[in-house]
Amino acid sequence: MRRLIGRPSTVRARIVALALAPVLALLVLWSFAMVSVTGELRALVRVQGVYEEFGTPVDTAIGQIQIERRLSAAYLGTNRRTPPVAGLLEQQRRTDRAVDAMRDAIRSGDRGRLSGRQRQALDAMVTTVGRLEGVREQVLSRDISWDRAVSEYSALVEPGFDVESTLTALQAGQLAREAQVVVELVRVREFVSREDALVAGARAAGTLTDRQYDTLTSAVEDRRVFERTYVPDLPGDSRALFEEFQRGQLHRKLVSSEDALLRAGAAGAGDAVAADSWRSTTDRAVKQYMRLCTRSAMNSAGRGREFAYRELARAAAVGVVGLAAVGLSLWFAVRGARRISRRLETLRDTADLLTTRQLPDVMARLSAGEDVDAVTEAPPLADGEAGADEIGDVGRSFNAARLAAVEAAVQQANLRRGLSAVLLNIARRNQSLVHRQLKLVDTLERRTDDPDVLEQLFRIDHLTTRMRRHAENLIVLSGSAPGRRWRRPVPVADVVTSAVGEIEAYARVEVPPMPPVGVAADAVADVVHLIAELVENATVFSPPDTRVTMRTARAEGGFALQIDDRGLGFDAGQLEEADRTIRNPGGFDPTRHDRLGLYVVGRLAARHGIEVTFGPSPYGGTTAVVTLPEGVLAEEGGGAKGTEDVSARASLP
């Protein structure tokens, strides 16, 4: 089974991993606390920089829009078809510069420091101020009333408060509440500026409608309600700043002017306060409110940083103690794991020596037929039984398993040798009977002249020859050599003809003229057998109406015989398997070798150094090339006759 990804691969690593589980849990909790604290610290430190980069341009643009709102209300309140005053046009240019600066800051600033909500609020502000030109066109063409113009300009300013809220928002808790209170107090400046614009319009128009007067009184009441509601919620230092302002002359003058407006009613609101006094009071009040809100925001940010630094120091102290405990735990775990690992490595090295050197040597000797004593040849592991713990138990169990495995291998080797001996004995008996049968058939052939009887005898002779080859297959599979022997070399033409005569479909084989070369006496039987197996394979695996052809050539260092069939052929995998079987016949395993002929060919070829290769045939089937080395070749002898047992037929039946 494939090892799971990330799973420890050694015992030492697993022991350390067990110790790491609680350690990692502690580290995760500590890291979470540190990330939380440092994240809040980074957010608090970032507030001021973000506000200076994005909030200040927005605040400047809002201030210019508020001034333009007042001048536009005054221009529209005259209700006369006069050109716009120079002051309004100049203010519009100043507003444009402030709005362009705001757009540039929002577009080219480091937006990566912003949250998604902050970017959304800034984009909404840019989109809203895009309506400024449309409002101006209505103002300059007098297509809008002065109070409606005030409402339109106020709508342009409104998204700025959402920007203020998002840019100064902190993480959570009391600090977040402080930031929200400061943002709400920023609206007080807007209410004062709105009052100023409404009064300017009323003064220019000379009177107010009831609806316009209600708008003015709403602005006054909103300012007072917001101030009464949110100033008490400020922290002590920021609240003290507002209370000091409320006790001052400027605030009292602002309140008294607002009271005069409220007492005058709609008809007299335009003249309720002196123009110069009102303008001076509102301008100074707007600036003072802005300074107070800025100071309050900076106070909150400072408290946030102090809180974060304090919590960070506390977390660091706890972390140092925790890390020390973690380090000590890991030290003990690693030390214990190292001791256990050393014992296991010693056990592993000893077992590896046994399995890679000693046991393979024992198995090789068993395969060679030597007698092996399991206990002597595979001694117990040196450290296998050391210790009374689980590792010692593993060593003792391994020793028992090793002894059982070696004993089983010895028993299997003895069993295989016994079976091979039985098969060899049976094959030898069959071979002897076949030889006797061939002699009898040969005698009958010489004694009769009847053509019909001779034909039947030739068929019996042919079948008997094939039976002899199959019996010799068993002898080869048993690791022995057939009993047929020649006393002198045999021409290669007779060898090939004799091999073709040992197959069933001999009539389909085309044997070409052979060169004048012979095969050494001690190799004749095996070469005949080898060629017969290959030719029979070619006839069996090709259509019965096709021919099997042969070609000969004098190869470098020997003689080459090429056998071509017109069958389906081998695919790449089958060719590779066939070549591998020929090159490495090894020990025969009936569970892996279903083509016994290839194994027999491989054993015979290995015995004499004969090279056999397979490849695609030019006729669409398979080509087998047999290369006989110089050691197998000899000068031509007296033909295929003269075996010690039974004559190898030199002619086809």
XYZ file of C-alpha atoms in Angstrom:
653
model
C 0.000 0.000 0.000
C 1.329 3.403 -0.913
C 2.451 5.361 2.117
C 0.186 8.233 2.994
C 1.622 11.615 2.092
C 3.010 13.375 5.149
C 3.040 10.252 7.347
C 6.296 9.876 9.343
C 8.506 7.243 7.717
C 10.689 6.289 10.705
C 10.036 5.191 14.268
C 12.054 8.123 15.559
C 9.933 10.525 13.543
C 6.722 8.906 14.778
C 7.777 9.134 18.416
C 8.682 12.769 17.937
C 5.384 13.269 16.107
C 3.478 11.900 19.109
C 5.260 14.383 21.335
C 4.629 17.127 18.826
C 0.842 16.750 18.947
C 0.301 18.613 22.252
C 3.226 20.886 21.466
C 1.693 21.895 18.164
C -1.648 22.486 19.848
C 0.056 24.860 22.272
C 1.897 26.543 19.418
C -1.326 26.981 17.472
C -3.053 28.609 20.422
C -0.042 30.830 21.076
C 0.232 31.742 17.404
C -3.461 32.555 17.261
C -3.131 34.868 20.228
C -0.039 36.523 18.781
C -1.632 36.941 15.361
C -4.741 38.406 16.931
C -2.780 40.892 19.001
C -0.317 41.826 16.283
C -3.139 42.070 13.768
C -4.953 44.545 15.966
C -1.712 46.431 16.488
C -1.067 46.604 12.754
C -4.615 47.787 12.157
C -4.284 50.517 14.748
C -0.916 51.650 13.440
C -2.279 51.587 9.906
C -5.274 53.810 10.715
C -3.313 57.039 10.762
C -1.373 56.330 7.574
C -4.464 55.221 5.679
C -6.431 58.242 6.823
C -3.655 60.639 5.822
C -3.370 59.040 2.372
C -7.060 58.721 1.566
C -9.131 60.459 4.245
C -7.425 63.851 4.132
C -8.063 64.392 0.375
C -11.689 63.344 0.883
C -12.081 65.715 3.826
C -10.533 68.579 1.834
C -12.899 67.951 -1.066
C -15.884 67.886 1.305
C -14.834 71.217 2.788
C -14.632 72.851 -0.653
C -17.998 71.390 -1.688
C -19.536 72.802 1.495
C -18.202 76.293 0.660
C -19.480 75.994 -2.913
C -22.845 74.940 -1.508
C -23.098 78.142 0.528
C -22.104 80.393 -2.385
C -24.482 78.585 -4.740
C -27.359 79.046 -2.285
C -26.564 82.749 -1.995
C -26.404 83.108 -5.801
C -29.710 81.327 -6.366
C -31.422 83.160 -3.494
C -31.154 86.532 -5.275
C -33.706 85.274 -7.821
C -32.334 87.725 -10.429
C -30.994 86.949 -13.875
C -27.515 88.179 -13.130
C -24.252 86.496 -14.114
C -22.615 84.345 -11.441
C -20.435 86.279 -9.064
C -16.708 85.865 -9.429
C -16.471 84.329 -5.977
C -18.722 81.390 -6.955
C -16.768 80.681 -10.150
C -13.464 80.875 -8.309
C -14.794 78.531 -5.614
C -15.906 76.058 -8.270
C -12.329 75.980 -9.588
C -10.995 75.408 -6.069
C -13.544 72.626 -5.617
C -12.445 71.046 -8.905
C -8.826 71.040 -7.785
C -9.756 69.430 -4.464
C -11.969 66.816 -6.168
C -9.249 66.015 -8.732
C -6.714 65.600 -5.929
C -9.131 63.273 -4.143
C -9.635 61.190 -7.297
C -5.880 60.950 -7.876
C -5.283 59.860 -4.281
C -7.981 57.191 -4.464
C -6.875 55.944 -7.876
C -3.082 55.935 -7.407
C -2.822 55.321 -3.660
C -1.777 52.052 -2.061
C -5.177 50.380 -2.231
C -3.633 47.132 -1.075
C -3.711 48.501 2.490
C -7.484 48.984 2.268
C -10.180 46.531 3.162
C -12.931 45.674 0.719
C -15.423 47.912 2.542
C -12.964 50.821 2.536
C -12.364 50.507 -1.208
C -16.102 50.316 -1.778
C -16.717 53.490 0.267
C -13.995 55.420 -1.592
C -15.306 54.291 -4.974
C -18.816 55.348 -3.953
C -17.475 58.805 -3.045
C -15.811 59.163 -6.455
C -19.001 58.055 -8.202
C -21.144 60.490 -6.224
C -18.997 63.572 -6.850
C -19.278 62.745 -10.526
C -22.727 64.356 -10.337
C -21.153 67.688 -9.354
C -21.057 69.050 -12.914
C -24.748 68.367 -13.390
C -25.641 70.247 -10.206
C -23.472 73.183 -11.295
C -25.160 73.401 -14.674
C -28.525 73.696 -12.942
C -27.129 76.307 -10.564
C -25.535 78.484 -13.248
C -28.633 78.288 -15.460
C -30.919 78.896 -12.458
C -32.890 75.758 -13.245
C -32.957 74.778 -9.565
C -34.126 76.490 -6.389
C -31.573 77.475 -3.805
C -32.914 75.068 -1.179
C -32.951 72.228 -3.721
C -29.350 73.067 -4.581
C -28.453 72.831 -0.894
C -30.016 69.360 -0.798
C -28.125 68.269 -3.936
C -24.781 69.482 -2.578
C -25.560 67.796 0.769
C -26.140 64.522 -1.084
C -22.677 64.885 -2.649
C -21.123 65.256 0.800
C -23.001 62.398 2.466
C -20.777 59.472 1.193
C -17.800 61.202 2.794
C -19.077 60.214 6.232
C -19.073 56.551 5.224
C -15.465 57.049 4.090
C -14.612 58.591 7.469
C -16.294 55.680 9.241
C -14.526 52.927 7.290
C -11.074 54.540 7.314
C -11.049 55.029 11.087
C -12.749 51.742 11.967
C -10.738 49.619 14.437
C -10.949 45.933 15.212
C -13.582 45.600 17.915
C -14.558 46.480 21.456
C -14.326 49.882 23.131
C -11.847 51.247 20.609
C -14.273 50.577 17.764
C -17.010 52.367 19.712
C -14.744 55.394 20.205
C -14.002 55.567 16.480
C -17.704 55.425 15.628
C -18.487 58.227 18.087
C -15.818 60.427 16.506
C -17.252 59.794 13.035
C -20.728 60.781 14.207
C -19.334 63.980 15.668
C -17.792 64.768 12.272
C -21.368 65.191 11.086
C -21.699 68.141 13.471
C -19.379 70.092 11.182
C -21.654 69.243 8.257
C -24.722 70.432 10.151
C -23.060 73.787 10.915
C -21.975 74.156 7.286
C -25.488 73.269 6.145
C -26.920 75.912 8.476
C -24.528 78.430 6.941
C -25.660 77.575 3.403
C -29.348 77.771 4.328
C -28.883 81.138 6.036
C -26.970 82.442 3.000
C -29.812 81.435 0.732
C -32.407 82.905 3.067
C -30.507 86.194 3.336
C -30.254 86.442 -0.471
C -33.921 85.533 -0.964
C -35.106 87.798 1.863
C -37.521 85.226 3.251
C -37.995 81.493 3.783
C -40.847 79.195 2.972
C -42.112 76.967 5.716
C -40.379 73.965 4.137
C -37.084 75.839 3.868
C -37.391 76.996 7.451
C -38.048 73.412 8.563
C -34.849 72.348 6.805
C -32.919 75.055 8.671
C -34.352 74.162 12.058
C -33.690 70.458 11.379
C -30.017 71.210 10.755
C -29.814 73.189 14.007
C -31.562 70.483 16.017
C -29.459 67.719 14.430
C -26.264 69.507 15.424
C -27.411 69.908 18.998
C -28.760 66.353 19.287
C -25.573 64.805 17.912
C -23.443 66.913 20.217
C -25.526 66.088 23.298
C -25.651 62.395 22.384
C -22.089 61.591 21.391
C -19.861 63.957 23.379
C -20.636 62.161 26.703
C -19.641 58.858 25.039
C -16.136 60.082 24.287
C -13.197 58.967 26.471
C -12.091 61.395 29.149
C -9.349 63.180 27.201
C -11.431 63.684 24.055
C -14.551 64.587 26.018
C -12.568 67.228 27.897
C -11.619 68.870 24.586
C -15.261 69.127 23.501
C -16.428 70.336 26.900
C -13.753 73.022 26.892
C -14.982 74.142 23.468
C -18.597 74.129 24.669
C -17.643 76.414 27.555
C -15.818 78.798 25.242
C -17.043 82.025 23.661
C -17.171 80.614 20.101
C -19.596 77.844 21.031
C -21.775 80.228 23.053
C -21.899 82.630 20.119
C -22.856 79.774 17.757
C -25.660 78.684 20.081
C -26.962 82.231 20.539
C -26.978 82.787 16.766
C -28.890 79.544 16.265
C -31.384 80.613 18.950
C -31.920 83.887 17.112
C -32.659 81.984 13.896
C -35.133 79.754 15.669
C -36.916 82.744 17.276
C -37.109 84.749 14.058
C -39.234 82.230 12.236
C -39.473 81.765 8.481
C -40.107 85.423 7.677
C -37.197 86.893 9.644
C -34.586 84.147 9.566
C -32.604 85.861 6.806
C -32.012 88.971 8.934
C -31.954 87.367 12.386
C -28.174 87.609 12.695
C -25.631 89.971 11.245
C -24.025 88.608 8.085
C -20.414 89.246 9.076
C -20.891 87.889 12.573
C -22.640 84.762 11.309
C -20.018 84.087 8.670
C -17.157 84.461 11.128
C -18.854 82.288 13.724
C -19.720 79.426 11.388
C -16.314 79.407 9.678
C -14.485 79.239 12.977
C -16.935 76.657 14.370
C -16.529 74.366 11.349
C -12.733 74.461 11.664
C -12.842 73.933 15.424
C -15.154 70.934 15.136
C -12.792 69.416 12.575
C -9.779 69.926 14.857
C -11.628 68.383 17.790
C -12.641 65.330 15.767
C -9.103 64.880 14.461
C -7.631 65.128 17.972
C -10.202 62.641 19.272
C -9.405 60.183 16.472
C -5.686 60.417 17.192
C -6.335 59.910 20.909
C -8.264 56.716 20.139
C -5.511 55.469 17.853
C -2.906 56.170 20.517
C -4.879 54.221 23.116
C -5.226 51.372 20.651
C -1.485 51.230 20.092
C -0.786 51.299 23.809
C -3.283 48.503 24.362
C -1.811 46.424 21.553
C 1.772 46.929 22.739
C 0.764 45.960 26.249
C -1.020 42.826 25.079
C 1.880 41.993 22.793
C 4.344 42.200 25.657
C 2.115 40.008 27.792
C 1.700 37.477 25.003
C 5.440 37.494 24.382
C 6.145 36.724 28.034
C 3.678 33.864 28.012
C 5.086 32.730 24.684
C 8.649 32.588 25.995
C 7.563 30.385 28.879
C 5.491 28.233 26.538
C 8.308 27.885 24.045
C 10.690 26.886 26.819
C 8.268 24.151 27.878
C 7.872 23.104 24.266
C 11.632 22.935 23.770
C 12.108 20.857 26.912
C 9.379 18.444 25.836
C 10.912 18.089 22.409
C 14.358 17.491 23.902
C 13.093 14.597 26.026
C 11.118 13.194 23.076
C 14.061 13.367 20.677
C 16.439 11.864 23.235
C 14.133 8.903 23.871
C 13.455 8.489 20.162
C 17.193 8.452 19.433
C 17.790 5.623 21.934
C 14.992 3.524 20.473
C 16.065 4.351 16.932
C 19.638 3.198 17.586
C 18.421 -0.197 18.770
C 16.092 -0.532 15.795
C 18.832 0.508 13.374
C 21.132 -2.162 14.807
C 18.347 -4.719 14.407
C 17.648 -3.460 10.881
C 21.298 -3.608 9.780
C 21.708 -7.137 11.075
C 18.473 -8.248 9.406
C 19.493 -6.500 6.191
C 22.788 -8.391 6.153
C 20.885 -11.633 6.603
C 18.320 -10.926 3.873
C 20.632 -9.359 1.281
C 23.681 -11.621 1.629
C 23.236 -14.701 3.768
C 19.771 -15.850 2.704
C 20.324 -15.264 -1.049
C 23.532 -17.289 -0.803
C 21.626 -20.091 0.908
C 18.911 -20.013 -1.758
C 21.499 -20.060 -4.556
C 23.203 -23.087 -3.033
C 19.855 -24.818 -2.664
C 19.071 -24.126 -6.313
C 22.460 -25.568 -7.250
C 21.531 -28.794 -5.470
C 23.769 -28.451 -2.433
C 22.667 -29.671 0.988
C 22.107 -26.795 3.412
C 21.570 -26.819 7.168
C 19.175 -23.943 7.985
C 20.466 -23.225 11.508
C 24.120 -23.303 10.468
C 23.793 -21.270 7.288
C 21.378 -18.643 8.689
C 22.392 -17.894 12.286
C 20.121 -15.855 14.596
C 20.305 -12.066 14.531
C 23.057 -10.842 16.818
C 20.850 -8.325 18.655
C 17.519 -9.900 17.920
C 16.925 -11.245 21.400
C 18.505 -8.382 23.368
C 16.216 -6.751 25.893
C 12.913 -7.740 27.413
C 10.878 -4.991 25.765
C 8.887 -4.897 22.536
C 12.011 -4.488 20.396
C 13.433 -7.678 21.873
C 10.118 -9.404 21.096
C 10.399 -8.236 17.491
C 13.920 -9.666 17.239
C 12.872 -13.029 18.640
C 9.850 -13.172 16.342
C 12.046 -12.336 13.358
C 14.460 -15.117 14.261
C 11.608 -17.606 14.424
C 10.214 -16.404 11.092
C 13.686 -16.543 9.503
C 14.260 -20.105 10.632
C 10.828 -21.160 9.366
C 11.453 -19.460 6.011
C 14.836 -21.131 5.498
C 13.481 -24.525 6.517
C 10.561 -24.067 4.126
C 12.980 -23.110 1.346
C 15.043 -26.234 2.035
C 11.921 -28.384 1.967
C 10.732 -26.786 -1.277
C 14.150 -27.266 -2.862
C 14.178 -30.921 -1.829
C 10.652 -31.323 -3.161
C 11.585 -29.718 -6.482
C 14.637 -31.929 -6.790
C 12.494 -34.971 -6.088
C 9.884 -33.959 -8.647
C 12.586 -33.217 -11.203
C 14.100 -36.632 -10.592
C 10.704 -38.295 -11.042
C 10.014 -36.359 -14.251
C 13.490 -37.121 -15.540
C 13.057 -40.822 -14.786
C 9.696 -40.896 -16.571
C 11.124 -38.962 -19.507
C 14.103 -41.322 -19.744
C 11.780 -44.342 -19.761
C 9.596 -42.771 -22.425
C 12.687 -41.898 -24.437
C 13.916 -45.490 -24.187
C 10.556 -46.820 -25.345
C 10.468 -44.345 -28.200
C 13.974 -45.364 -29.271
C 12.944 -49.014 -29.269
C 9.832 -48.141 -31.244
C 11.900 -46.223 -33.811
C 14.244 -49.219 -34.218
C 11.258 -51.508 -34.708
C 9.686 -49.188 -37.274
C 13.013 -48.861 -39.069
C 13.300 -52.662 -39.244
C 9.760 -52.965 -40.630
C 10.458 -50.290 -43.238
C 13.449 -52.248 -44.542
C 11.522 -55.561 -44.670
C 8.460 -54.436 -46.656
C 8.061 -53.333 -50.252
C 4.319 -52.617 -50.124
C 3.868 -48.858 -50.825
C 0.722 -48.573 -48.693
C 2.394 -50.260 -45.742
C 5.492 -48.115 -46.189
C 3.356 -44.972 -46.143
C 1.740 -46.005 -42.866
C 5.116 -46.937 -41.405
C 6.522 -43.541 -42.406
C 3.622 -41.850 -40.592
C 4.274 -43.938 -37.500
C 7.959 -43.074 -37.813
C 7.112 -39.359 -38.012
C 4.793 -39.466 -34.985
C 7.374 -41.407 -33.011
C 10.040 -38.838 -33.861
C 7.770 -36.074 -32.557
C 7.097 -38.114 -29.405
C 10.849 -38.399 -28.904
C 11.248 -34.626 -29.095
C 8.463 -34.041 -26.568
C 10.060 -36.560 -24.224
C 13.344 -34.723 -24.617
C 11.518 -31.507 -23.687
C 10.815 -33.022 -20.277
C 14.477 -33.938 -19.952
C 15.521 -30.366 -20.757
C 12.970 -28.966 -18.298
C 14.431 -31.282 -15.657
C 17.861 -29.747 -16.227
C 19.478 -32.722 -17.999
C 20.622 -33.414 -21.554
C 18.954 -35.853 -23.996
C 20.632 -39.222 -24.520
C 21.173 -38.916 -28.286
C 24.832 -38.594 -29.298
C 26.710 -38.301 -32.599
C 30.234 -39.565 -33.118
C 31.216 -37.040 -35.799
C 30.057 -33.647 -37.177
C 26.888 -33.496 -39.278
C 26.289 -31.166 -42.273
C 24.034 -28.266 -41.408
C 21.746 -29.233 -44.285
C 21.092 -32.618 -42.634
C 20.601 -30.936 -39.251
C 17.951 -28.550 -40.620
C 16.235 -31.293 -42.623
C 16.140 -33.557 -39.569
C 14.679 -30.728 -37.470
C 11.937 -30.051 -40.036
C 11.155 -33.762 -40.080
C 10.329 -33.669 -36.367
C 7.318 -31.333 -36.732
C 3.783 -32.086 -37.863
C 3.402 -29.562 -40.729
C 6.792 -30.298 -42.298
C 5.307 -30.011 -45.807
C 4.725 -26.254 -45.330
C 8.405 -25.553 -44.667
C 10.676 -24.409 -47.499
C 14.280 -25.461 -46.861
C 16.792 -23.561 -49.021
C 20.195 -24.869 -50.113
C 22.602 -24.892 -47.219
C 26.272 -23.876 -47.233
C 28.929 -26.579 -46.828
C 29.325 -26.287 -43.094
C 28.867 -28.847 -40.348
C 27.660 -28.913 -36.749
C 29.907 -30.336 -34.022
C 28.942 -33.829 -32.887
C 28.257 -32.868 -29.278
C 25.832 -30.119 -30.402
C 23.889 -31.919 -33.136
C 21.058 -33.216 -30.964
C 20.486 -29.866 -29.243
C 20.653 -27.848 -32.496
C 18.154 -30.215 -34.165
C 15.870 -29.885 -31.166
C 16.222 -26.078 -31.040
C 15.470 -25.571 -34.757
C 12.544 -28.012 -34.572
C 10.958 -26.049 -31.727
C 11.277 -22.740 -33.619
C 9.976 -24.148 -36.908
C 7.044 -25.830 -35.185
C 6.221 -22.553 -33.431
C 6.225 -20.819 -36.858
C 3.797 -23.374 -38.338
C 1.471 -23.440 -35.341
C 1.098 -19.649 -35.150
C 0.541 -19.024 -38.867
C -2.393 -19.904 -41.174
C -2.309 -23.519 -42.457
C -2.319 -22.377 -46.095
C 0.873 -20.299 -45.753
C 4.507 -21.264 -46.114
C 7.318 -21.033 -43.598
C 10.529 -20.003 -45.303
C 14.169 -20.190 -44.285
C 17.187 -18.135 -45.266
C 20.841 -18.727 -44.457
C 23.846 -16.466 -44.231
C 27.390 -16.566 -43.005
C 27.298 -14.258 -39.965
C 30.194 -12.628 -38.205
C 31.594 -15.241 -35.896
C 29.210 -17.999 -37.000
C 26.331 -19.192 -39.174
C 22.841 -17.600 -39.213
C 19.549 -19.316 -40.027
C 16.463 -17.101 -40.436
C 12.947 -18.563 -40.073
C 10.025 -16.437 -41.378
C 6.323 -17.134 -40.913
C 3.226 -15.301 -42.119
C 1.173 -15.377 -38.952
C -0.235 -12.667 -36.718
C 3.160 -11.992 -35.221
C 4.152 -10.771 -31.758
C 3.353 -7.345 -30.417
C 6.105 -5.303 -28.753
C 5.374 -6.727 -25.308
C 5.375 -10.321 -26.542
C 8.634 -9.803 -28.435
C 10.257 -8.390 -25.328
C 8.963 -11.285 -23.214
C 10.197 -13.862 -25.749
C 13.669 -12.302 -25.926
C 13.827 -12.124 -22.134
C 12.901 -15.819 -21.840
C 15.556 -16.807 -24.384
C 18.286 -14.714 -22.751
C 17.462 -15.680 -19.158
C 15.888 -19.149 -19.067
C 16.768 -19.479 -15.349
C 14.738 -21.831 -13.228
C 11.550 -23.045 -14.893
C 8.354 -21.791 -13.224
C 5.193 -23.371 -14.705
C 3.067 -20.578 -13.199
C 4.917 -17.973 -15.299
C 5.865 -19.852 -18.492
C 2.938 -20.912 -20.673
C 5.106 -21.386 -23.788
C 7.351 -24.312 -22.912
C 9.015 -24.255 -26.324
C 10.612 -20.859 -25.685
C 11.977 -22.064 -22.385
C 13.387 -25.200 -23.991
C 14.964 -23.101 -26.756
C 16.486 -20.791 -24.169
C 18.014 -23.675 -22.218
C 19.410 -25.314 -25.350
C 20.779 -22.010 -26.684
C 22.431 -21.181 -23.359
C 24.079 -24.607 -23.274
C 26.018 -23.953 -26.515
C 26.210 -20.151 -26.657
C 23.702 -19.978 -29.527
C 22.044 -16.602 -30.088
C 18.293 -16.577 -30.815
C 16.441 -13.334 -31.538
C 12.887 -12.473 -32.587
C 11.570 -9.637 -34.702
C 8.811 -8.687 -37.139
C 8.795 -10.645 -40.376
C 8.736 -8.870 -43.757
C 5.769 -11.129 -44.565
C 3.700 -9.847 -41.660
C 4.480 -12.522 -39.086
C 7.521 -13.199 -36.919
C 11.157 -13.780 -37.818
C 13.392 -15.969 -35.654
C 17.142 -15.697 -36.253
C 19.399 -18.515 -34.976
C 23.119 -17.692 -34.936
C 25.411 -20.702 -34.425
C 28.807 -19.612 -33.051
C 32.122 -20.922 -34.345
C 32.369 -23.257 -31.363
C 29.291 -25.140 -32.571
C 30.400 -25.354 -36.217
C 32.818 -27.946 -37.669
C 33.928 -29.455 -40.942
C 31.279 -31.617 -42.570
C 31.175 -35.187 -41.317
C 29.371 -38.253 -42.468
C 25.817 -37.004 -42.272
C 23.132 -37.548 -39.699
C 23.705 -41.258 -39.370
C 25.660 -42.901 -36.634
C 24.087 -41.924 -33.310
C 24.846 -43.987 -30.320
C 21.167 -44.589 -29.600
C 18.791 -43.998 -32.465
C 19.604 -42.508 -35.841
C 18.506 -38.937 -36.420
C 16.522 -38.980 -39.625
C 18.372 -37.024 -42.267
C 15.516 -37.060 -44.747
C 11.879 -36.129 -44.488
C 9.497 -39.063 -44.091
